[in-house]
Structure formats: structure tokens, C-alpha cells
């Protein structure tokens, strides 16, 4: 008896439950964001493409120490160094950034001892010519937008330094 | 009363004009009727195409909202022109034929599928006086003319020279043949009540829609109709996750468009048949008949779409089991009970 | 619907029908091969006579690449092994490095790893659930699960600046502390997520069609699971209660209260149930971890150039697909001498020919979906 | 359920011709004297009641420059904390290793991978082909002497 009445009945019931779920969803709000017009707000740490922030006067902080080049796992940074005539000082000649090799891991920013690099929030970086993926950050005209903040090496946006013993509940407030 | 909305008057008027024209030209009424038939066919094709456009748009929108998405939004207001854009794209696309295809069959298949669905449309009574062709065996005609569609699908599956297509075609043949039987049997209950095979009479017999007397038959009809149209949860012939696209894997461009058209026309035809036989067709208060007809058909179509975007797909053998072990016996029992009640009353 | 078909025994008497076996090349591009997997199926009608997986289409030589990179540089690459639960790869790799050098990870860092790891497990299972629905032909669960997964990905974006390739773990800890508002965000998500497994249940797993499609399909017996070194939810679906988080607790898992979910049947449905239950447990772990989150440092003192002493180690974590292992051999230099990655899907897939024996074509995708392998991880 | 861990003495007693050590990485280590013992040892480790290591969790090789070392990680699904590492050294020049396929099902793919990456052939293997790399690939990448001019060159490195 069970097999002929209860099981089919349960089956039909389960199917109707499924229908109800989709029907309810149909009258709820969709979660789509229509991309070019509507956009998500990027969190501060979002890693977009690498930029070299500069001051109003156009100065950057890079000292050509080659840390980023050495630490980049993909070899996407190539730095040319020149020595300033008359002194032993090294100076940045050309900062070549191969965007096509970059995986946006952010190690360069992390290892930069002079806070000279940032990962911007710029993510619409598709181009139609591969040559345009070679970027000379040093001479680039794009101004670093302070609103991006980028993947910063500084611990600026983290939870305030906690004292041991403080419970998470208190910290959360 | 509903003079303006009564489409049948337009038909009558056109017919009268044609006859007058024949009279004036001195030819026989035969030619006038022939011309009339051509016009009707043309109108029906236009109707068919617009129904499909509305359906495709509705399906995409409903699917979108059921899936917490928006569906098409870009072309026109809320994407209403999306279907037209897609159609243009499909028409303009290059039509390729695979090297190993059986060319004549490959070319013919989509049209065979489409025509069988389209021809079924002409027997449906859309309003009291709005029946393209009134046949006294309309129901049988509807069922019979829909059947060659499976040959088209089989042709497509075989001729593509693709194993996925072949599997899809075979599945489709097995499935459609199995589901014809419960489909027809479920309709028989209503026929017994109305004592007629004429769709028009069937509708007029329904002072109360037959679904009240024949709920089981309607249920069987609904399931079989979904299976007949190869739609989820019975879409094994095109089963995307298994057979990529089943029988129409290799099709593109205008030929694919015809398959697409055929699928939706079939869907419309079967829904309209259900609305006619079980839901009282064009009968209903206040609104003109063809409005009721479209509303009822639309309700069944919505259920089709609702099923598709809710359920997983059955496996081929489970599908057969459902048809032969559940639906067919159930339909027979339904006929038996209906017959007994009719005899006893 | 429940009944399994008893086909005519044409396999043992092929001469009766004069049938022929056809070879169907499924993949590497196919809607349900989850990446670039190729299955060579031999079919007798709808029935599979033999199935041979062919892998390697996404091979990138990660084990070789490790030998040319410093320990720190390699972390980001591990994200791309199992991209759906990337944190486990990083975690396991860092664990191996820490074992090599004997580094003690601060407790706060361990907690952060657990939180991100369990979030990752959730998101991975969500993708799997949607894909599983897709494999048996239901489209809608996919969009629902992706909606929830999207929320997790946004949380990760908040935490480490990327949605899938996190690069979050570091040798000796994690890259960054929690951002402001993170804890509330996760709590909000968990509150929202609480009822979702029930919705999935009602939409998919209680559905009669879904049950008919998955019950009794692709039964993985315990013997087969042992022999093919199947781990993770697939193994637990066969009734073996093996979960490294419980049995060999690494990190701080010993401090959490959670259940190891098992099902005894071993079929596709059992594996499915295990994973849905695991989602609930993961949510529980995250909740506890947020409550107990200690203060303190997030990284141990590790020199910038990481040079572990000569030696070797093998670290394991329970990733969302099973046991993930890293075998590191150090020769004292800044680059590993050998980095071997033990991935759960590799063994999980090797059992496929056995599972796919004599099933129907439609079951092939259902079984593949239920096994939940991920091809970039297999190919490495 | 929680039977004690494998002891070095116990292993040494069971396999006198091998060398048992307290390994650091993954349970005790069993260093086999010759590769011919491998199958018999594994068979015993799998079937004998006191070991019960029925899972070959990982099987890989290592190129030290002078020789290859095969590394096996055995675990148990019944006594879950139990684990054992088995190692055996083989010569670099065309050593033949008996296959473990009859003992462990997972060995089939692991051995194919080892062959693919190191060029170690396994005798008796049912399907000794490359598994990850294309069949026409030249060389075995994880050997220390493998060279490929297409490998990435990092600037400055």
C-alpha cells in the first residue's frame, strides 16, 4: 500500500515544494547588478593593476632597490637603473611593468620597503594590442587616486591593534 | 456585445469580401476560398511567429526572475526586443553542414519538425467563430499531425553524423512514442464526456471545464505534454549536461531557428489543446473568447516554464518507467472509471 | 520512478541483437566535465561499457615551477591548484614550510586561517552544489548557490583583496589582519546563510526526481575507497568517518565543536548529503571561531628570505575535496628542492572507471558531479 | 578504535631487512634495502592485522641528483592517526620497479605520474603511459637534469 500511495504522494509533494521555492523567488528581488551602470563598491584592499603613486609635483618614492623585481614570481617587473652623474647614487631609469604577466598577487607592494607601489582598483584593463600591456609606470600619466587606497602595505584599515585578553565582541564594536 | 473584440467578425467580413470579389470577377467560390486559405495560413504563420517571440521573451524573463536574475535587459525596454535581435542574428549566421552529415536529411529535418507543429495549429478553435479549419475529428487530427515531428528529430539526430546527436535522436524517438499513448488516453476521458472528437463541440460541451471532472486526466496530460515537447524535466533528447545539445548539436543559424521555433510552437499547440479540452477553451465570462483562450493557454505555458526552471532531468529509463508503469495504467483506470460513471448515470 | 531498469542483458549476449559498441569522446570541452577533462566512453546504446579518463589538459608543471621559485614566491601559485578552495592550498603549503623551519604560528593567525578556510569550504561546496544540480539538469540551484557564494567572495575581497586567488596565507601566519567591519559582515552572512541549506534541500535534495537520479548511483564501496585512496566527503559518503580536522587536528581545529558528517550508502546521494551537512558544520565552526578569536600577532617572526634547514616534511590539511598534502624537501637554499603536491581529486578521479562501469550516459554526469573533482588541481 | 601508533621497534621486527626510523615528517619511516621488497612489504603492511595500512595516500619520487627515492605515504582509514612513510632508493639509470597496482588501486595513476615526471618504469603496470604530459613530450621534467628553453626567465635572476 505504502508503495502505491504514500511514496507517489510524497514525490508529488516534494515536487510541489520545489515549485513553490522558484515561485517565491520570482517575486523577490533579483540579485543582479547591471555592470557598466551599476557597480559594486570595491573594498579598500582590492588588488587591481599596479601603479606608482606620485605626489602633486610628480615625484615618486622608488629608489630602484629592485626588491619588487626580485620578489615578483612571474617576472612582470623589469627595472632599469642609472647612476646619477657625478655621484654614486642610483636612480630609477625605467620601471617596466608587464601587465600581461601580472597575476595581481600583490607581493611587490608588500615587499616594497619604501611604500612606492600600490595596487589600484583599476580592473578594466583589457586592451586590443598586446604592446599596450607593457606599462612604464615611472612615466605614466595616470595619477594615483587617493580614493582607491589599494592594497596597502600599511595596516591602516585593519582592526585597531588589540590588547591580549580583549574579547572579540568588544573589538567588533 | 463585444463587437470590437470579436475577431470572428473580421474573419466573416474578409470571407464575405472574398466571395464578393469572386462574384465580381466571375470566378467560382473555390478560388476565393483558396485565396482565403492562403491568407489564413499567412496570418497563422505570423501569429505563430509572434507567439513564439512572446513565449521566448516570457520564458527568459520568468527564468531570470526565478533564478534571482533579471533576464534580458539590454535590447529595448527591459529587453523586449532581445528576441528580435536574436532572430536577426540567427538568420544572418552562416549555416554550416558537418562533413559527415547526410546532407538532404540534415537540411530537411528542421522544417519537418516545424511543419508538423505548425499544421496542428490550424484545427484549434480560438473563439466561438474563429476556427481556421473546423474538423469533426479535430482532436485526432491534432494528435496525428504532431507525430511526424519525431521523424524530423530522428532525421536531425541521424544525419548530423555526431554521436551526441544520434543518442539524442534515439532518445527522442523513444520518448515521444511512449508519451503519445498516455497523452491520447488522457484526452479520451474528455472525449467520452463530450461525446465528440470535434474540438469546437468539446469546448461548447464544457459549461464547467472538464478539469473538474477529469483532474487525473489533466494531470496526465500535463506531464505527457511536457514530455512531448522535450522540455525539462523530460528534456533528455537535448540534455545539455550529457549530450551537449542532443539532436541539434550540429545545427546553427536559420536551421537552428526552425528547431527553436518548432519547440515553442509545439509547446503552444499542446498548451492550447489542454486549454481547449480541459479548461473550457474560449468559454468564460466578461472577456471575449479569444482572450480567455490565450489566458488559459498562457497559464499552461507558464506551468511548462515553471517546471523547466525548477526540476532536474529524469534519466531515459526512468522516463520510460514513468510513462509505461505510471501514466498509461493511470490513464486506463481513468477511462474505466469515467466510462463506469457515464454508464451508471 | 524509483525502479532501476533491468535492461536486456545484451552486454553478455551481444550477438543476440547484433549491436556494436560506439566510442564517445566526452570532453575535453563538454558542459559537464568541470574544466578540461576528457572521458573516453565506450557505449552500448545508452550503457557505458568502459570509461577511461584522460587528464593533463591543464597541466602547468607546478611541481617543477616550485624548484625555480623561492618559498615565498610560490604561495600565490598554490591558489591556482584548486581555485574553488584556494585557501587550503596556501594553508597546506605554508604549514609545510612552517614544519620545515619549526615555526610556531600565532594563535590569531591560526584562527584567521580557520575562518577563511571554512568560508572557502562553504563557497566551494556551494559551487559544487550548483554544478551538481546542473549535471542532473536543474539550472536554478546554480544561480541560488552562486548568489550565496558571491557574498563569500565579497567577504574575501574585503579580507585579502581578491575574490578567488587570495594569496592570503604567509609562512608563519597570514598576510593581513581583519579589516574593519569584517566580523559583522561574516556574522550577517552566517545569519542569512543559516536557512539556505534547507532551501536547497527543498529545491533539490528532497526532490523526487533528484532522488531518483542520484540514489544507488555510482556506489563507492569502502574497499574501493581505501584502495584508491579516496578522501574527503567522498570517503565520508561511504561511511568512513575520516576527517583530519577531527582525527589529526592541525591548526586550532581541536578547539571547535563540530560533527564529522558521514553517510553509509556510498552513492551519489550520500556524497551529496555529506556535503550539504558539511556546509552547516562549516558555518558552525566559523561562528565559534569568530566568538573565540584571540588577539595578538598575525605572523610569527620569519626572516624575509626564508631559508629552512635541510630536511623534508609532509603536511596535510582537510580541504573541501579531501586530503591535500604538500611534500617539501629543502636543501638549505631559498628554493625548495622538491615540492610534491598531493591533491585529493587525483585519487578521486582514478576511481572513476570503476564507478562508471555499466551505468547510463546520464548517470556519468551525475556521478562525475557527485565526486566533485576539479581539473586544474588534478593536472597541477 | 584508537590503537597505539606504529612503533619503530615493531616495524623493525616485522621487516628485519629494512631499516625503520622515527621519521619527522609523516609517521615512522621504513627505508627498504632494495626495491624488490617493495611489493611484499606493502602487501604485508596492507593485510597484516597489526599494521592495517590499506590506503596509499601518496606515492611519489624524488631526484637527489645521484639516485631516485620513491616515497610512499601509507595511512589507514580504520585507525586514522596511523601513518607510515616507506622509502626506497633506486638507481637513476633505468631501474625497473615492480608495480604496486595489485596491492593499491591508487598506485596505477601515481605510477603513471612518476613515470611521466621521472621516467621510472614500472614493470607489470597495466597501462604504462604518460598521464599529464602529451605522449610525444621529450624528457621527464622533474628530473634535476631536465632542461627546457621555454621555461620562464626572470629578469635579474
Short mmCIF file of N, CA and C in Angstrom, two decimals, chain A residues 41-151:
data_model
loop_
_atom_site.label_atom_id
_atom_site.label_comp_id
_atom_site.label_asym_id
_atom_site.label_seq_id
_atom_site.Cartn_x
_atom_site.Cartn_y
_atom_site.Cartn_z
N UNK A 41 30.91 48.29 -4.83
CA UNK A 41 31.92 49.16 -4.22
C UNK A 41 33.09 48.27 -3.85
N UNK A 42 34.24 48.59 -4.40
CA UNK A 42 35.39 47.76 -4.12
C UNK A 42 35.88 48.00 -2.70
N UNK A 43 36.18 46.92 -1.99
CA UNK A 43 36.81 47.11 -0.69
C UNK A 43 38.19 47.74 -0.85
N UNK A 44 38.69 48.33 0.21
CA UNK A 44 39.97 49.02 0.14
C UNK A 44 41.09 48.13 -0.37
N UNK A 45 41.03 46.87 0.01
CA UNK A 45 42.19 46.03 -0.27
C UNK A 45 42.20 45.44 -1.67
N UNK A 46 41.15 45.64 -2.41
CA UNK A 46 41.07 45.03 -3.74
C UNK A 46 42.32 45.31 -4.55
N UNK A 47 42.82 44.26 -5.16
CA UNK A 47 44.05 44.39 -5.92
C UNK A 47 43.75 44.51 -7.40
N UNK A 48 43.88 45.70 -7.91
CA UNK A 48 43.77 45.90 -9.35
C UNK A 48 45.18 46.01 -9.92
N UNK A 49 45.32 46.82 -10.95
CA UNK A 49 46.66 46.83 -11.56
C UNK A 49 47.59 47.74 -10.79
N UNK A 50 48.87 47.44 -10.99
CA UNK A 50 49.91 48.13 -10.22
C UNK A 50 50.06 49.58 -10.70
N UNK A 51 50.20 50.49 -9.76
CA UNK A 51 50.51 51.87 -10.12
C UNK A 51 51.61 52.36 -9.19
N UNK A 52 52.19 53.45 -9.61
CA UNK A 52 53.23 54.05 -8.78
C UNK A 52 52.73 55.43 -8.37
N UNK A 53 52.24 55.55 -7.16
CA UNK A 53 51.65 56.82 -6.78
C UNK A 53 52.70 57.93 -6.75
N UNK A 54 52.27 59.09 -7.16
CA UNK A 54 53.20 60.22 -7.17
C UNK A 54 52.56 61.44 -6.53
N UNK A 55 53.39 62.28 -6.07
CA UNK A 55 52.89 63.50 -5.44
C UNK A 55 52.46 64.48 -6.51
N UNK A 56 51.92 65.58 -6.06
CA UNK A 56 51.49 66.61 -6.99
C UNK A 56 52.64 67.05 -7.90
N UNK A 57 53.79 67.09 -7.33
CA UNK A 57 54.95 67.55 -8.10
C UNK A 57 55.45 66.47 -9.04
N UNK A 58 54.82 65.31 -9.00
CA UNK A 58 55.22 64.24 -9.90
C UNK A 58 56.36 63.39 -9.37
N UNK A 59 56.60 63.47 -8.09
CA UNK A 59 57.70 62.68 -7.54
C UNK A 59 57.19 61.33 -7.04
N UNK A 60 58.02 60.32 -7.24
CA UNK A 60 57.66 59.01 -6.71
C UNK A 60 58.69 58.62 -5.67
N UNK A 61 58.39 57.55 -4.96
CA UNK A 61 59.27 57.19 -3.85
C UNK A 61 60.26 56.10 -4.21
N UNK A 62 60.24 55.62 -5.45
CA UNK A 62 61.06 54.48 -5.80
C UNK A 62 62.54 54.83 -5.74
N UNK A 63 63.32 53.94 -5.12
CA UNK A 63 64.76 54.17 -5.05
C UNK A 63 65.51 53.15 -5.88
N UNK A 64 64.78 52.40 -6.68
CA UNK A 64 65.40 51.38 -7.53
C UNK A 64 66.19 50.36 -6.72
N UNK A 65 65.59 49.89 -5.64
CA UNK A 65 66.28 48.89 -4.83
C UNK A 65 66.09 47.49 -5.37
N UNK A 66 65.20 47.35 -6.35
CA UNK A 66 64.98 46.07 -7.06
C UNK A 66 64.31 44.99 -6.22
N UNK A 67 63.79 45.38 -5.07
CA UNK A 67 63.12 44.38 -4.25
C UNK A 67 61.91 43.78 -4.98
N UNK A 68 61.11 44.63 -5.58
CA UNK A 68 59.90 44.15 -6.25
C UNK A 68 60.26 43.24 -7.42
N UNK A 69 61.28 43.67 -8.16
CA UNK A 69 61.68 42.86 -9.30
C UNK A 69 62.15 41.48 -8.85
N UNK A 70 62.88 41.46 -7.75
CA UNK A 70 63.41 40.19 -7.28
C UNK A 70 62.30 39.30 -6.73
N UNK A 71 61.33 39.91 -6.14
CA UNK A 71 60.30 39.11 -5.48
C UNK A 71 59.13 38.75 -6.37
N UNK A 72 59.01 39.42 -7.50
CA UNK A 72 57.87 39.11 -8.36
C UNK A 72 57.98 37.68 -8.87
N UNK A 73 56.96 36.86 -8.64
CA UNK A 73 57.06 35.46 -9.03
C UNK A 73 57.03 35.25 -10.54
N UNK A 74 56.48 36.21 -11.27
CA UNK A 74 56.31 35.99 -12.71
C UNK A 74 57.26 36.79 -13.55
N UNK A 75 58.10 37.54 -12.92
CA UNK A 75 58.99 38.39 -13.69
C UNK A 75 58.24 39.45 -14.44
N UNK A 76 57.25 40.03 -13.84
CA UNK A 76 56.49 41.03 -14.58
C UNK A 76 57.03 42.44 -14.34
N UNK A 77 58.05 42.58 -13.54
CA UNK A 77 58.64 43.90 -13.32
C UNK A 77 60.07 43.89 -13.82
N UNK A 78 60.38 44.86 -14.64
CA UNK A 78 61.74 44.99 -15.14
C UNK A 78 62.20 46.41 -14.86
N UNK A 79 63.23 46.56 -14.10
CA UNK A 79 63.67 47.90 -13.71
C UNK A 79 65.03 48.19 -14.33
N UNK A 80 65.12 49.36 -14.89
CA UNK A 80 66.43 49.80 -15.38
C UNK A 80 66.94 50.88 -14.42
N UNK A 81 68.18 50.75 -14.06
CA UNK A 81 68.76 51.68 -13.09
C UNK A 81 69.83 52.50 -13.77
N UNK A 82 69.90 53.77 -13.40
CA UNK A 82 71.02 54.57 -13.89
C UNK A 82 71.71 55.18 -12.68
N UNK A 83 72.96 55.44 -12.82
CA UNK A 83 73.65 56.13 -11.74
C UNK A 83 73.69 57.61 -12.07
N UNK A 84 73.45 58.42 -11.07
CA UNK A 84 73.46 59.86 -11.30
C UNK A 84 74.89 60.32 -11.54
N UNK A 85 75.06 61.07 -12.57
CA UNK A 85 76.41 61.51 -12.93
C UNK A 85 77.02 62.31 -11.80
N UNK A 86 78.24 61.99 -11.52
CA UNK A 86 78.95 62.76 -10.52
C UNK A 86 78.84 62.20 -9.11
N UNK A 87 77.90 61.30 -8.90
CA UNK A 87 77.82 60.72 -7.56
C UNK A 87 77.63 59.21 -7.70
N UNK A 88 77.61 58.53 -6.61
CA UNK A 88 77.45 57.09 -6.65
C UNK A 88 76.00 56.68 -6.53
N UNK A 89 75.10 57.64 -6.45
CA UNK A 89 73.70 57.35 -6.18
C UNK A 89 73.03 56.66 -7.37
N UNK A 90 72.19 55.67 -7.03
CA UNK A 90 71.42 55.00 -8.07
C UNK A 90 70.06 55.66 -8.19
N UNK A 91 69.58 55.64 -9.40
CA UNK A 91 68.27 56.25 -9.59
C UNK A 91 67.47 55.43 -10.59
N UNK A 92 66.18 55.49 -10.47
CA UNK A 92 65.31 54.75 -11.37
C UNK A 92 65.37 55.34 -12.77
N UNK A 93 65.64 54.46 -13.72
CA UNK A 93 65.65 54.93 -15.10
C UNK A 93 64.33 54.60 -15.79
N UNK A 94 63.96 53.33 -15.67
CA UNK A 94 62.70 52.93 -16.31
C UNK A 94 62.07 51.82 -15.49
N UNK A 95 60.81 51.96 -15.21
CA UNK A 95 60.08 50.93 -14.47
C UNK A 95 59.10 50.28 -15.43
N UNK A 96 59.50 49.14 -15.97
CA UNK A 96 58.67 48.46 -16.97
C UNK A 96 57.82 47.40 -16.28
N UNK A 97 56.54 47.54 -16.44
CA UNK A 97 55.61 46.61 -15.79
C UNK A 97 54.88 45.82 -16.87
N UNK A 98 55.10 44.52 -16.89
CA UNK A 98 54.44 43.67 -17.89
C UNK A 98 53.08 43.26 -17.35
N UNK A 99 52.07 43.97 -17.74
CA UNK A 99 50.73 43.66 -17.23
C UNK A 99 50.27 42.27 -17.67
N UNK A 100 50.75 41.82 -18.82
CA UNK A 100 50.32 40.51 -19.32
C UNK A 100 50.86 39.37 -18.47
N UNK A 101 51.88 39.62 -17.69
CA UNK A 101 52.40 38.54 -16.86
C UNK A 101 51.89 38.64 -15.42
N UNK A 102 51.34 39.78 -15.07
CA UNK A 102 50.99 40.03 -13.68
C UNK A 102 49.80 39.17 -13.27
N UNK A 103 49.87 38.62 -12.07
CA UNK A 103 48.73 37.85 -11.56
C UNK A 103 48.07 38.56 -10.39
N UNK A 104 48.46 39.77 -10.13
CA UNK A 104 47.84 40.58 -9.07
C UNK A 104 47.96 39.94 -7.70
N UNK A 105 49.12 39.35 -7.45
CA UNK A 105 49.30 38.72 -6.15
C UNK A 105 49.67 39.74 -5.09
N UNK A 106 50.22 40.86 -5.49
CA UNK A 106 50.49 41.93 -4.53
C UNK A 106 51.78 41.78 -3.75
N UNK A 107 52.62 40.83 -4.16
CA UNK A 107 53.87 40.63 -3.42
C UNK A 107 54.78 41.85 -3.58
N UNK A 108 54.74 42.48 -4.74
CA UNK A 108 55.61 43.64 -4.99
C UNK A 108 55.30 44.76 -4.00
N UNK A 109 54.00 45.01 -3.82
CA UNK A 109 53.60 46.07 -2.90
C UNK A 109 54.03 45.72 -1.48
N UNK A 110 53.84 44.45 -1.17
CA UNK A 110 54.14 44.00 0.18
C UNK A 110 55.62 44.11 0.50
N UNK A 111 56.45 43.82 -0.50
CA UNK A 111 57.87 43.79 -0.21
C UNK A 111 58.53 45.14 -0.42
N UNK A 112 57.83 46.09 -0.97
CA UNK A 112 58.46 47.38 -1.23
C UNK A 112 58.79 48.06 0.09
N UNK A 113 60.05 48.31 0.35
CA UNK A 113 60.40 48.91 1.64
C UNK A 113 60.10 50.40 1.71
N UNK A 114 59.83 51.01 0.58
CA UNK A 114 59.68 52.46 0.57
C UNK A 114 58.25 52.92 0.27
N UNK A 115 57.34 51.97 0.25
CA UNK A 115 55.93 52.31 0.03
C UNK A 115 55.74 53.06 -1.29
N UNK A 116 56.45 52.60 -2.30
CA UNK A 116 56.41 53.31 -3.56
C UNK A 116 55.41 52.73 -4.55
N UNK A 117 54.82 51.60 -4.20
CA UNK A 117 53.91 50.94 -5.14
C UNK A 117 52.54 50.76 -4.52
N UNK A 118 51.56 50.74 -5.35
CA UNK A 118 50.20 50.46 -4.87
C UNK A 118 49.52 49.59 -5.90
N UNK A 119 48.55 48.81 -5.42
CA UNK A 119 47.68 48.15 -6.37
C UNK A 119 46.39 48.94 -6.40
N UNK A 120 46.10 49.48 -7.57
CA UNK A 120 44.95 50.36 -7.68
C UNK A 120 43.68 49.53 -7.78
N UNK A 121 42.59 50.20 -7.85
CA UNK A 121 41.32 49.50 -8.07
C UNK A 121 40.97 49.42 -9.55
N UNK A 122 41.91 49.78 -10.37
CA UNK A 122 41.62 49.75 -11.79
C UNK A 122 41.62 48.31 -12.28
N UNK A 123 40.49 47.88 -12.79
CA UNK A 123 40.42 46.48 -13.19
C UNK A 123 39.94 46.32 -14.63
N UNK A 124 39.52 47.39 -15.26
CA UNK A 124 39.09 47.27 -16.66
C UNK A 124 40.31 47.51 -17.53
N UNK A 125 41.13 46.50 -17.64
CA UNK A 125 42.44 46.70 -18.24
C UNK A 125 42.60 45.92 -19.52
N UNK A 126 41.49 45.50 -20.12
CA UNK A 126 41.61 44.77 -21.37
C UNK A 126 42.01 45.74 -22.49
N UNK A 127 42.92 45.31 -23.32
CA UNK A 127 43.32 46.12 -24.46
C UNK A 127 43.30 45.25 -25.70
N UNK A 128 43.35 45.88 -26.85
CA UNK A 128 43.31 45.10 -28.09
C UNK A 128 44.69 44.92 -28.69
N UNK A 129 45.66 45.57 -28.12
CA UNK A 129 47.01 45.46 -28.65
C UNK A 129 47.92 45.03 -27.52
N UNK A 130 48.62 43.93 -27.75
CA UNK A 130 49.41 43.38 -26.67
C UNK A 130 50.51 44.33 -26.22
N UNK A 131 50.94 45.17 -27.15
CA UNK A 131 52.03 46.09 -26.81
C UNK A 131 51.61 47.06 -25.71
N UNK A 132 50.31 47.29 -25.63
CA UNK A 132 49.85 48.24 -24.62
C UNK A 132 49.83 47.65 -23.23
N UNK A 133 50.20 46.38 -23.13
CA UNK A 133 50.28 45.76 -21.80
C UNK A 133 51.65 45.97 -21.17
N UNK A 134 52.56 46.59 -21.91
CA UNK A 134 53.84 46.95 -21.31
C UNK A 134 53.73 48.38 -20.82
N UNK A 135 53.75 48.52 -19.52
CA UNK A 135 53.50 49.85 -18.97
C UNK A 135 54.78 50.39 -18.33
N UNK A 136 55.03 51.63 -18.59
CA UNK A 136 56.17 52.29 -17.95
C UNK A 136 55.63 53.11 -16.80
N UNK A 137 55.64 52.53 -15.65
CA UNK A 137 54.97 53.16 -14.52
C UNK A 137 55.58 54.51 -14.17
N UNK A 138 56.89 54.62 -14.42
CA UNK A 138 57.56 55.83 -13.98
C UNK A 138 57.09 57.05 -14.77
N UNK A 139 56.84 56.85 -16.04
CA UNK A 139 56.46 57.98 -16.87
C UNK A 139 54.96 58.03 -17.12
N UNK A 140 54.24 57.13 -16.48
CA UNK A 140 52.81 57.06 -16.73
C UNK A 140 52.12 58.34 -16.27
N UNK A 141 51.12 58.72 -17.03
CA UNK A 141 50.46 59.97 -16.67
C UNK A 141 49.31 59.77 -15.70
N UNK A 142 48.90 58.50 -15.51
CA UNK A 142 47.77 58.28 -14.60
C UNK A 142 48.15 58.70 -13.19
N UNK A 143 47.35 59.52 -12.62
CA UNK A 143 47.58 59.97 -11.26
C UNK A 143 46.96 58.95 -10.32
N UNK A 144 47.65 58.66 -9.26
CA UNK A 144 47.08 57.73 -8.30
C UNK A 144 45.92 58.38 -7.58
N UNK A 145 44.81 57.68 -7.61
CA UNK A 145 43.61 58.22 -6.99
C UNK A 145 43.59 57.86 -5.52
N UNK A 146 43.62 58.85 -4.63
CA UNK A 146 43.68 58.53 -3.21
C UNK A 146 42.45 57.75 -2.75
N UNK A 147 41.36 57.86 -3.49
CA UNK A 147 40.16 57.14 -3.08
C UNK A 147 40.33 55.63 -3.23
N UNK A 148 41.27 55.21 -4.05
CA UNK A 148 41.47 53.77 -4.24
C UNK A 148 42.03 53.11 -2.99
N UNK A 149 42.99 53.76 -2.45
CA UNK A 149 43.74 53.27 -1.30
C UNK A 149 44.52 52.00 -1.64
N UNK A 150 43.89 51.11 -2.36
CA UNK A 150 44.66 49.98 -2.89
C UNK A 150 45.10 49.01 -1.83
N UNK A 151 45.82 48.01 -2.28
CA UNK A 151 46.35 47.02 -1.35
C UNK A 151 47.58 47.61 -0.69
#
